[in-house]
mmCIF file of C-alpha atoms and ligand atoms in Angstrom:
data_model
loop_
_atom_site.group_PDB
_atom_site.id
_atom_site.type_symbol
_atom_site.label_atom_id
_atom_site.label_comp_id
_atom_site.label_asym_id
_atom_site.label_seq_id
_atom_site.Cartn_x
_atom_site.Cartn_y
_atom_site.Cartn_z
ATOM 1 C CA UNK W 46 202.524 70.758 116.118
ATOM 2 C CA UNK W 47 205.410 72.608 117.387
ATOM 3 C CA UNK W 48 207.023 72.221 113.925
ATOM 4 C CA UNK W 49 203.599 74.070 112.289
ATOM 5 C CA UNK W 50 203.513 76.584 114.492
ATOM 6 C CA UNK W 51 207.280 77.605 113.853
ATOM 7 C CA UNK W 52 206.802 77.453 110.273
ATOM 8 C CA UNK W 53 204.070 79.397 110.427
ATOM 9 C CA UNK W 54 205.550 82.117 112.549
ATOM 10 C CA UNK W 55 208.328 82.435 110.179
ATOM 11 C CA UNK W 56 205.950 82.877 107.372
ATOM 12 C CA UNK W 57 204.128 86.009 109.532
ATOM 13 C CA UNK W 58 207.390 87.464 109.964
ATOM 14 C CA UNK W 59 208.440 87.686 106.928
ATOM 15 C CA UNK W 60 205.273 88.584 104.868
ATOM 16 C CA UNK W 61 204.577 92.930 104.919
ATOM 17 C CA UNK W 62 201.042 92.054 104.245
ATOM 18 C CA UNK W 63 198.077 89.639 105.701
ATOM 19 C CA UNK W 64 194.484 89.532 105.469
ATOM 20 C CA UNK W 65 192.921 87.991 108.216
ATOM 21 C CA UNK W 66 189.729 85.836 108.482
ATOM 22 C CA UNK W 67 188.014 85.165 111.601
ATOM 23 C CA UNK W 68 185.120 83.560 112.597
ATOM 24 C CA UNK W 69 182.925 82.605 115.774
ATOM 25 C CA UNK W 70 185.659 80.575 117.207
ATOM 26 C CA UNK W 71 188.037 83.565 117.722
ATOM 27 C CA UNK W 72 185.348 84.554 120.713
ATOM 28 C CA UNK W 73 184.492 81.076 121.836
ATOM 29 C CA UNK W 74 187.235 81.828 124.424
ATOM 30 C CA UNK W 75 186.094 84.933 125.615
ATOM 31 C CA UNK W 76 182.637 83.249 126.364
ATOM 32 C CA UNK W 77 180.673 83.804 123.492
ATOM 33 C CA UNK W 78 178.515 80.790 122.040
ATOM 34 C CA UNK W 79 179.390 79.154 118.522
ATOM 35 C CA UNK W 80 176.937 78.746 116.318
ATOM 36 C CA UNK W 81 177.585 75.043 115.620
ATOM 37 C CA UNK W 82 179.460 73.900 118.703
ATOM 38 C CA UNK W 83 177.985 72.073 121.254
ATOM 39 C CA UNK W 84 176.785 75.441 123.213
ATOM 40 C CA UNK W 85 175.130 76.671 119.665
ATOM 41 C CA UNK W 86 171.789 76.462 120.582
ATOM 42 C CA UNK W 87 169.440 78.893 121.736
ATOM 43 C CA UNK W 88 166.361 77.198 123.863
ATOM 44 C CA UNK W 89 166.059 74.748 120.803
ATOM 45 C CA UNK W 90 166.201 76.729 117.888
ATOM 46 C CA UNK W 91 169.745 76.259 115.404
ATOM 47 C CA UNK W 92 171.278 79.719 113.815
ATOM 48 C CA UNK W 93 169.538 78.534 110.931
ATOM 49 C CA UNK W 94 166.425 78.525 111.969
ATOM 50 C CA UNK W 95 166.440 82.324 113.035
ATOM 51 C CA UNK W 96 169.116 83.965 111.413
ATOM 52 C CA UNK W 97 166.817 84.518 108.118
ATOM 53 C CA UNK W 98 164.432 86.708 106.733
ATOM 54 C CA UNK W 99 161.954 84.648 107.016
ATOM 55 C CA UNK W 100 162.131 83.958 110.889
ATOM 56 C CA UNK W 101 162.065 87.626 111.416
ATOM 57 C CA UNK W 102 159.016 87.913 109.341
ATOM 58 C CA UNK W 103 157.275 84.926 110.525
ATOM 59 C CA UNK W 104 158.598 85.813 114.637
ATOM 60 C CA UNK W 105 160.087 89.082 115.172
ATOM 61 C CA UNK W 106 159.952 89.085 118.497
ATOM 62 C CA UNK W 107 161.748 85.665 118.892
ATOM 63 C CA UNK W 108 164.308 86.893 116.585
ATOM 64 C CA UNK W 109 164.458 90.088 118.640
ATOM 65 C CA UNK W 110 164.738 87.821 121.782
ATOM 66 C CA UNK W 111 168.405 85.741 120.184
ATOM 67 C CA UNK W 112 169.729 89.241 119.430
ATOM 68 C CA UNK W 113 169.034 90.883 122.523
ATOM 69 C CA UNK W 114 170.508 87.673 124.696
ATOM 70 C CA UNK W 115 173.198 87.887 122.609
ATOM 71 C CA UNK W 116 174.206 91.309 123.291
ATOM 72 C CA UNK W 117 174.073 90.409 127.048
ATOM 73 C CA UNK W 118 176.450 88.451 126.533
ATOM 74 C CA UNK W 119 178.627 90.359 124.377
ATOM 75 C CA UNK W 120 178.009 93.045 126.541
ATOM 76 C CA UNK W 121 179.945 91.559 129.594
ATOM 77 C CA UNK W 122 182.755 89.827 126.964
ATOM 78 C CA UNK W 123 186.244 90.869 127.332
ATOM 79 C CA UNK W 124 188.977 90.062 124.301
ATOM 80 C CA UNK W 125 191.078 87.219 124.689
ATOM 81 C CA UNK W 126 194.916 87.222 123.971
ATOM 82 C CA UNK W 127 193.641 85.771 120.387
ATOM 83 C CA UNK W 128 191.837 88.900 119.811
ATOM 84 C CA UNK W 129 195.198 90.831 121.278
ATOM 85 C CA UNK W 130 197.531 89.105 119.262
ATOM 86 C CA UNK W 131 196.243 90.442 116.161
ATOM 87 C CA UNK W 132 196.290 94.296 117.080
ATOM 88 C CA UNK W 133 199.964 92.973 117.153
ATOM 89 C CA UNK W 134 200.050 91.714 113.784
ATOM 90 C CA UNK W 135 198.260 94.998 112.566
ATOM 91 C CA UNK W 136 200.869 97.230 113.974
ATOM 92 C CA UNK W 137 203.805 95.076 112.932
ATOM 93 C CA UNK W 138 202.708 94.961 108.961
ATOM 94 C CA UNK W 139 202.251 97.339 106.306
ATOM 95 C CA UNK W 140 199.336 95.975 105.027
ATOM 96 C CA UNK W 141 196.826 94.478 107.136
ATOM 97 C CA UNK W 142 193.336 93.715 106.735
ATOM 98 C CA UNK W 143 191.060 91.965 109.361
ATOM 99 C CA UNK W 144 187.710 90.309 107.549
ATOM 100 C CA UNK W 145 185.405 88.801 110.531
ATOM 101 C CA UNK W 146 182.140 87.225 110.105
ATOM 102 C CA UNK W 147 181.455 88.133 113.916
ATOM 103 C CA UNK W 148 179.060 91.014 114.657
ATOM 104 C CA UNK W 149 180.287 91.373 118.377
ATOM 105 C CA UNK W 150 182.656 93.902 117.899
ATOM 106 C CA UNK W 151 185.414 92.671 120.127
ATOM 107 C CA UNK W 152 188.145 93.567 117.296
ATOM 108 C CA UNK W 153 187.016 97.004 117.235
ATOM 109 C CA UNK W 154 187.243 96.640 121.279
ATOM 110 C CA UNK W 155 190.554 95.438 121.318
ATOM 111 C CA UNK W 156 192.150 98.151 118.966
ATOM 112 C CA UNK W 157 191.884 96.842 115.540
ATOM 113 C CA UNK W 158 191.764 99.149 113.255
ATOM 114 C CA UNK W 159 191.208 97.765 109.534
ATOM 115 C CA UNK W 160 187.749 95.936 110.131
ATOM 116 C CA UNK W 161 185.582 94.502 107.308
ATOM 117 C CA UNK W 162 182.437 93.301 109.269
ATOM 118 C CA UNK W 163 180.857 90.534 106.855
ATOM 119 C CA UNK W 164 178.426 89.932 108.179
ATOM 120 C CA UNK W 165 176.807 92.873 109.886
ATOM 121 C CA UNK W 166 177.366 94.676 113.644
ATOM 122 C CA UNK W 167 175.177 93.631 116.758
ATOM 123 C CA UNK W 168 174.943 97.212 117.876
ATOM 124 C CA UNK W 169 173.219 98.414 114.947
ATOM 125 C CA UNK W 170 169.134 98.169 114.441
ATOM 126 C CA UNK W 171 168.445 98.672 110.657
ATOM 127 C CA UNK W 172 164.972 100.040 109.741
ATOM 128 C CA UNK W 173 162.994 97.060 108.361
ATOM 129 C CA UNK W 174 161.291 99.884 105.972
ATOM 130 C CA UNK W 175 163.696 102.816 105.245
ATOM 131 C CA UNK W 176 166.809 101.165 105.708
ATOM 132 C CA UNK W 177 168.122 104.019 108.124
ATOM 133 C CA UNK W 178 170.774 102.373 110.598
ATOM 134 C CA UNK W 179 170.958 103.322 113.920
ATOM 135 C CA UNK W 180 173.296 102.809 116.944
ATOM 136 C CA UNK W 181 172.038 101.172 120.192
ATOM 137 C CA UNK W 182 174.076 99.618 122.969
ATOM 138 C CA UNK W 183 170.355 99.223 125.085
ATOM 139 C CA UNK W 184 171.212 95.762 127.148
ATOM 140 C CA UNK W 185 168.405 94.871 127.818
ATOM 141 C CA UNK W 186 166.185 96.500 124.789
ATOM 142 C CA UNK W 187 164.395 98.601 127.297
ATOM 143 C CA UNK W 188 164.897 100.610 130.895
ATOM 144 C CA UNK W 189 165.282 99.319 134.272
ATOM 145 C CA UNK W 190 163.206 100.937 137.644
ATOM 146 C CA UNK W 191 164.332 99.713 140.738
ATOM 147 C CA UNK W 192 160.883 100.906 142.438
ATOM 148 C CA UNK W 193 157.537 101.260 141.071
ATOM 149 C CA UNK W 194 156.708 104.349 140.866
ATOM 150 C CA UNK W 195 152.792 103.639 141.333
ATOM 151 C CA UNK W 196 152.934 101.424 144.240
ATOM 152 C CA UNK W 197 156.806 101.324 145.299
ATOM 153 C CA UNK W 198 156.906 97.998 145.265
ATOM 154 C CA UNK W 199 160.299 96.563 145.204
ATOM 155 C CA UNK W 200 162.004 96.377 141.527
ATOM 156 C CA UNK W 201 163.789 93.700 140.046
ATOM 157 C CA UNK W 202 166.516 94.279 137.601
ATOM 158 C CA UNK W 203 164.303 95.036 134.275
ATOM 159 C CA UNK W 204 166.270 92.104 131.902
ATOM 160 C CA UNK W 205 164.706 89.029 130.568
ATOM 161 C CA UNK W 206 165.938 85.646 132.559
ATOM 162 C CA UNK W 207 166.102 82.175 130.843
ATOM 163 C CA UNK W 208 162.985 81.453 130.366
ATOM 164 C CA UNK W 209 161.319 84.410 130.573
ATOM 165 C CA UNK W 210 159.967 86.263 127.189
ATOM 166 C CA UNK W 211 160.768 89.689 125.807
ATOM 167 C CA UNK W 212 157.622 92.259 126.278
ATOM 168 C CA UNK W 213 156.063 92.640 123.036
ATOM 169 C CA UNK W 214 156.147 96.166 123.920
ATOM 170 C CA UNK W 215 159.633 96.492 123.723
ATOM 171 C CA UNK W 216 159.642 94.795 120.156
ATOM 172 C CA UNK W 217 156.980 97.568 118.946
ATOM 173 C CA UNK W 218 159.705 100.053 120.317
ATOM 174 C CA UNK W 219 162.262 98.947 118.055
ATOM 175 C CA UNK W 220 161.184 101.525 115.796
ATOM 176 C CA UNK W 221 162.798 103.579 112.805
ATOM 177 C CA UNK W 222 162.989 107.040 114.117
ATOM 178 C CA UNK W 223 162.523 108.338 110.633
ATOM 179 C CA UNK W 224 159.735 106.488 109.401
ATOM 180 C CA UNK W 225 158.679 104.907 112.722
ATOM 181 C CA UNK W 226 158.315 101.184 111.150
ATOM 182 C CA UNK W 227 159.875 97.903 112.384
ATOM 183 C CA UNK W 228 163.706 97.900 113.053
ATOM 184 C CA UNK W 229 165.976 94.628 112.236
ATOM 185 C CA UNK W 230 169.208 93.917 113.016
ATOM 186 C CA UNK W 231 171.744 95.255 110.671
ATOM 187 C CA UNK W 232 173.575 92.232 110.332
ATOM 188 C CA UNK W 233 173.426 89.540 106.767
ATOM 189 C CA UNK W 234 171.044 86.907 107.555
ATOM 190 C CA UNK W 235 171.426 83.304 105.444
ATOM 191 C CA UNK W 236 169.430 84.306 101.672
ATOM 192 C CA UNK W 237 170.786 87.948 101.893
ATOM 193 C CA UNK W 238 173.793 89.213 100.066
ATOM 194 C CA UNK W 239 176.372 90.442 101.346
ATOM 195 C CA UNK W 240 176.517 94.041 100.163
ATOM 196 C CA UNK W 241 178.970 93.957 97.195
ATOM 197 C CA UNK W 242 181.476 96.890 97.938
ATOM 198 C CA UNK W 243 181.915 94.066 101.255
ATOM 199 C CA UNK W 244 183.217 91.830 98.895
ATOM 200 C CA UNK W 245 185.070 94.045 96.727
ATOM 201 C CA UNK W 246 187.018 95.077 99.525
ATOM 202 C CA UNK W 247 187.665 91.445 100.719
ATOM 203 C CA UNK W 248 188.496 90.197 97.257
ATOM 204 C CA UNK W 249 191.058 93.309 97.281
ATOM 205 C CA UNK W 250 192.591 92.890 100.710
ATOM 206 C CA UNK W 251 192.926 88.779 99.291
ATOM 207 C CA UNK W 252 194.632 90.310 96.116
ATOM 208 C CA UNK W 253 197.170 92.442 97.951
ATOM 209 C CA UNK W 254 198.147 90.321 100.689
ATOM 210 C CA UNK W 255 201.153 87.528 101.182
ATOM 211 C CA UNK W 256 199.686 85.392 103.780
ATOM 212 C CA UNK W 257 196.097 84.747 104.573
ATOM 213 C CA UNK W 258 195.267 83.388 107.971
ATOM 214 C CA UNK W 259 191.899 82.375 108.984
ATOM 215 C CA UNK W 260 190.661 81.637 112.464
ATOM 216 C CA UNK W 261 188.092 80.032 114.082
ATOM 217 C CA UNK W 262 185.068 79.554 111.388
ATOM 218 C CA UNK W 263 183.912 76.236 110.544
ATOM 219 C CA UNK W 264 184.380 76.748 106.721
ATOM 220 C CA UNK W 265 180.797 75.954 105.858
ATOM 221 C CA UNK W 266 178.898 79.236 105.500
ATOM 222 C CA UNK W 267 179.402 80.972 102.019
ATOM 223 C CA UNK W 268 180.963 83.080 100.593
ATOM 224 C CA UNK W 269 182.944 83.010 103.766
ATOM 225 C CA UNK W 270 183.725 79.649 103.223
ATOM 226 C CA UNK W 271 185.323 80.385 99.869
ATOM 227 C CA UNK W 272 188.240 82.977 100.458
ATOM 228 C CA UNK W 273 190.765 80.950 101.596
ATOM 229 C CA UNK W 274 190.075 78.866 98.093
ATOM 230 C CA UNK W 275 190.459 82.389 96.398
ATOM 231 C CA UNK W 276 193.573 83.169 98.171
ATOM 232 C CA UNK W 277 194.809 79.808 97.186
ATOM 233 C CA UNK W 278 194.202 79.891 93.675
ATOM 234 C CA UNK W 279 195.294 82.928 93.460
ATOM 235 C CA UNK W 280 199.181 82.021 95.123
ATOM 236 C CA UNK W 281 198.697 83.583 98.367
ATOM 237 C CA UNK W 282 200.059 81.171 101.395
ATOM 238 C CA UNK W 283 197.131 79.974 103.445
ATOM 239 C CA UNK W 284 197.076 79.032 107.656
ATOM 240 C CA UNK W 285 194.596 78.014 109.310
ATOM 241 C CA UNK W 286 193.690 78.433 113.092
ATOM 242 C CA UNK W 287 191.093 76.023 114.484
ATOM 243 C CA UNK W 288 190.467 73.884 117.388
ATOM 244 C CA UNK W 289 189.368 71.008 114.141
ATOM 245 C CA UNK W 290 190.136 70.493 111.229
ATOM 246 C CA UNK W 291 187.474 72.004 108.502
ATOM 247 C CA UNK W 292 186.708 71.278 104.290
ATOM 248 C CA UNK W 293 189.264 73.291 103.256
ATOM 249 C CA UNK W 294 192.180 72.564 105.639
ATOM 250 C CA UNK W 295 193.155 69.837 103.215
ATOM 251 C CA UNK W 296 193.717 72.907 100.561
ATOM 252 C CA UNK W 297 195.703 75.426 103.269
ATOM 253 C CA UNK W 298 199.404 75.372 103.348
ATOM 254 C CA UNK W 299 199.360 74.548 106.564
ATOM 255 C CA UNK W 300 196.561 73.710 109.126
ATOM 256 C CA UNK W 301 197.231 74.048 113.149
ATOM 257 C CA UNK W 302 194.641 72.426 115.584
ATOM 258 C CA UNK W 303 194.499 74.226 118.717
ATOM 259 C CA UNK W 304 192.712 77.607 120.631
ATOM 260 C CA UNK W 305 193.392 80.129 119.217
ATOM 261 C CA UNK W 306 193.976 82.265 122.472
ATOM 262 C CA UNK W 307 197.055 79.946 122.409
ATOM 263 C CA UNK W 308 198.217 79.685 119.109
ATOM 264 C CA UNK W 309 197.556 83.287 118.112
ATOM 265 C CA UNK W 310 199.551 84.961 120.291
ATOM 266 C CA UNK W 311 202.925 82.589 119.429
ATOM 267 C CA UNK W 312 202.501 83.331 115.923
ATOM 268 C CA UNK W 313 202.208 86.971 116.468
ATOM 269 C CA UNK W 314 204.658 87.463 118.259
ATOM 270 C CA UNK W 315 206.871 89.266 116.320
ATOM 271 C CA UNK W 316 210.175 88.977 114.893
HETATM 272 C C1 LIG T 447 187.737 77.528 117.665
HETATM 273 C C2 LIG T 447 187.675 77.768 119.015
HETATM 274 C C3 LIG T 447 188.821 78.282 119.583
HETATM 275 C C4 LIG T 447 185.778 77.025 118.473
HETATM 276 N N1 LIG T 447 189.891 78.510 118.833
HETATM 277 N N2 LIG T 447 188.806 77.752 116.926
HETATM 278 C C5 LIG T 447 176.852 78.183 98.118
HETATM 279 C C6 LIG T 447 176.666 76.859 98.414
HETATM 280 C C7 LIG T 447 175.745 76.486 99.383
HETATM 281 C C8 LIG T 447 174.989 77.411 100.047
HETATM 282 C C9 LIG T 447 175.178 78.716 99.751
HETATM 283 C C10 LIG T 447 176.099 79.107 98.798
HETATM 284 N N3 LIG T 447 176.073 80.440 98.718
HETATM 285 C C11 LIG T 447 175.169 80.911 99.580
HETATM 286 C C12 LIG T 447 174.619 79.873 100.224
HETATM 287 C C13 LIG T 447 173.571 79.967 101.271
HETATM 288 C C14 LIG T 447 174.117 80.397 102.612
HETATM 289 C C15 LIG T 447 175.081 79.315 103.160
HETATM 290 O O1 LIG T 447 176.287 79.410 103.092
HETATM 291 N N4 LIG T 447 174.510 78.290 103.770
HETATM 292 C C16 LIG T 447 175.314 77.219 104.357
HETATM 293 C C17 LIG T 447 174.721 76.857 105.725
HETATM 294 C C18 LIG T 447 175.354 76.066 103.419
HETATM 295 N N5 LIG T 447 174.808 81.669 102.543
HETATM 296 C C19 LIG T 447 174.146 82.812 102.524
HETATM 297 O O2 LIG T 447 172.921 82.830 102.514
HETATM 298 C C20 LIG T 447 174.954 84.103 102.478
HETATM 299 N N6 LIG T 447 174.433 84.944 101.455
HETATM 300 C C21 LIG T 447 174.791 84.805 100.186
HETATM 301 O O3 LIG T 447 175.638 84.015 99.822
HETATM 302 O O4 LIG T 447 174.090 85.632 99.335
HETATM 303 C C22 LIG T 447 174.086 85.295 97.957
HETATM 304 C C23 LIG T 447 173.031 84.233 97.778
HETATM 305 C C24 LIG T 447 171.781 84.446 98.272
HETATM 306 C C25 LIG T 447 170.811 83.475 98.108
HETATM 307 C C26 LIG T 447 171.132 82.278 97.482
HETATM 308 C C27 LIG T 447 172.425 82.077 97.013
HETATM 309 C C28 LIG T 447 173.382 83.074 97.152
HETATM 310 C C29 LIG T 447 174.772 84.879 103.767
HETATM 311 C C30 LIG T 447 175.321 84.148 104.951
HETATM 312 C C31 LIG T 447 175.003 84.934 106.214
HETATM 313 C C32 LIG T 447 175.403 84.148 107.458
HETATM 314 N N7 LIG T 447 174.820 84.796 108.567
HETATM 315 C C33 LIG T 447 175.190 84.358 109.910
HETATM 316 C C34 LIG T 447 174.400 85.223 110.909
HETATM 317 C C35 LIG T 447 174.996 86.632 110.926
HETATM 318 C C36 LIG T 447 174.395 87.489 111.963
HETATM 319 C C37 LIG T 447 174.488 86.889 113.353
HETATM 320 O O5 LIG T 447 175.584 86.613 113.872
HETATM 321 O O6 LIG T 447 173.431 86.701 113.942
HETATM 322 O O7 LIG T 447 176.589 84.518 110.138
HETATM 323 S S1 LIG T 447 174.916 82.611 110.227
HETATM 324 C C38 LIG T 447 176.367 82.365 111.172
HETATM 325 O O8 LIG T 447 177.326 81.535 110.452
HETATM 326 C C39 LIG T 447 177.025 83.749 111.297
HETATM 327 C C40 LIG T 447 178.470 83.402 111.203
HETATM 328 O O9 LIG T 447 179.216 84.550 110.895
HETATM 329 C C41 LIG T 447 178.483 82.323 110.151
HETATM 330 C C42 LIG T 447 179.730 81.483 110.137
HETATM 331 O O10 LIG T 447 179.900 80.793 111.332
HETATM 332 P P1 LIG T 447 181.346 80.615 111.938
HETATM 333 O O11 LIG T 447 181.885 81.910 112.359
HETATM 334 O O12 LIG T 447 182.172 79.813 111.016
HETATM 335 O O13 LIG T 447 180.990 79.811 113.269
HETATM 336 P P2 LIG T 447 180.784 78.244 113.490
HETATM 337 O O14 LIG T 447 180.069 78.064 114.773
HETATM 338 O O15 LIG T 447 180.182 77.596 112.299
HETATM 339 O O16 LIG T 447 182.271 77.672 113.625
HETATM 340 C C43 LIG T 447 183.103 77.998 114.705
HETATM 341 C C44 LIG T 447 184.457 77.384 114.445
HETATM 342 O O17 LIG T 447 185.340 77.816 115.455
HETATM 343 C C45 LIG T 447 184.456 75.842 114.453
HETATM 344 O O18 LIG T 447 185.165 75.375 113.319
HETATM 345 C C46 LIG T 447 185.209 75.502 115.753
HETATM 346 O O19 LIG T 447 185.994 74.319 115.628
HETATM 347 C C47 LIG T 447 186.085 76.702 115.909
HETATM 348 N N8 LIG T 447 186.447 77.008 117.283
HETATM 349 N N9 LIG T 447 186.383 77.416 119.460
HETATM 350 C C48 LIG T 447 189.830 78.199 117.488
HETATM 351 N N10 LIG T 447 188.867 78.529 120.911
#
């Protein structure tokens, strides 16, 4: 292991340019849920079971109810040195692109600068009709009153507990202020494509980079899952991050098992 990871740090230094993949695992250590670890459940419903179209037209308010726990959490996340070391690796290199699948926007927290969000942003509600996009940072999706004003009765913090369901009214608020119908969240749910000037701009960042290095995503979600082939085919150097080894590891130059809160920050170092 040590051997890897000082092979791999040399190969950082030395290379002006690196594109960056990341993936769920890159937060696990700041608290937030895989999708297909052992904490990747939500009640008892898989990420494929609600991150589709078709759950959000079939239950929007469930689907509502994921995103909005989810953004709790996210909400209270700090970044981890993982997340730190590559504001690092931005600043040391002339060419640096960071592609994440993650919607949490802890990159953009940290200081990142050169983001390509695959995969959507959590703090965005997309108009289900006109497609306008709109910014809300609402945790929970509505207001909280400490007292009633009717009967002054004491409050309770206005947030939905385990167990407890999301008003429907607060799903009928989730409304397109232009055309006033149903909002989604702008993220890429499975079926949907990934908007193609996305992929452009990955495919380019791939083209013009030295060293790829992809963290923390399972490898099994396309076309995620395939960059690190196209980087490879196309004579880029390939390292992997992960706490296991995935599909493609057997393809990457060189693979290194670990958290990447540890490992991260030793190949980033600098020179
Ligand atoms: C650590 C760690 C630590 C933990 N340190 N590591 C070709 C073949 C087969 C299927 C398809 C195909 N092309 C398209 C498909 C269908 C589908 C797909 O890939 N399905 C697979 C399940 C098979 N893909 C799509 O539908 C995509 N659209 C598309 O391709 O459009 C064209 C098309 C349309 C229709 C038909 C055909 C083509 C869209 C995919 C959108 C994915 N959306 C989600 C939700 C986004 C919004 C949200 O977050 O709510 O994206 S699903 C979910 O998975 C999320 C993630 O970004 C994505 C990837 O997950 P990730 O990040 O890899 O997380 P995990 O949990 O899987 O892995 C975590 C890893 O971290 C593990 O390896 C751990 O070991 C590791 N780890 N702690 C280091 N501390």
């Amino acid at each position: 292991m040590e051997d890897k990871i000082k092979e791999a740090k040399a190969i950082i230094d030395n290379a002006s340019s690196i594109t960056v993949l990341t993936g769920a695992g890159i937060s696990a250590e700041s608290g937030i849920p895989t999708f297909r670890g052992e904490d990747g459940l939500w009640r008892k419903f898989r990420s494929e079971e609600l991150a589709t179209q078709e759950a959000f037209q079939r239950d929007p308010k469930l689907v509502w109810e994921w995103y909005d726990w989810r953004r709790g959490l996210v909400k209270e996340a700090m970044p981890n040195p993982g997340h730190y070391a590559l504001v690092n690796l931005e600043n040391e290199k002339t060419n640096f692109t960071l592609v994440t699948q993650n919607i949490d926007g802890l990159h953009q927290l940290t200081g990142n600068r050169n983001i390509i969000e695959m995969h959507g942003n959590l703090w965005q509600i997309r108009c289900t009709s006109c497609g306008v996009v709109e910014e809300n940072h609402d945790v929970p999706l509505k207001e909280i009153h400490p007292k009633c004003k009717n009967c002054d009765a004491l409050g309770r913090p206005n947030v939905v507990w385990f167990g407890e369901m999301i008003p429907m009214s607060i799903i009928d608020n989730i409304k397109c202020k232009n055309c006033d119908a149903l909002g989604r969240p702008n993220v890429v749910w499975f079926g949907e494509m990934i908007p193609m000037p996305i992929i452009d701009n990955i495919l380019i960042a791939i083209d013009k980079c030295q060293v790829m290095l992809i963290v923390g995503t399972s490898g099994i979600v396309e076309p995620a899952a395939s960059m690190g082939l196209v980087a490879k085919h196309t004579g880029k150097t390939v390292i992997e991050v992960n706490l296991e080894t995935t599909p493609n590891s057997s393809h990457y130059d060189i693979s290194i098992l670990g958290k990447s809160g540890e490992i991260l920050p030793m190949l980033c170092s600098g020179v």
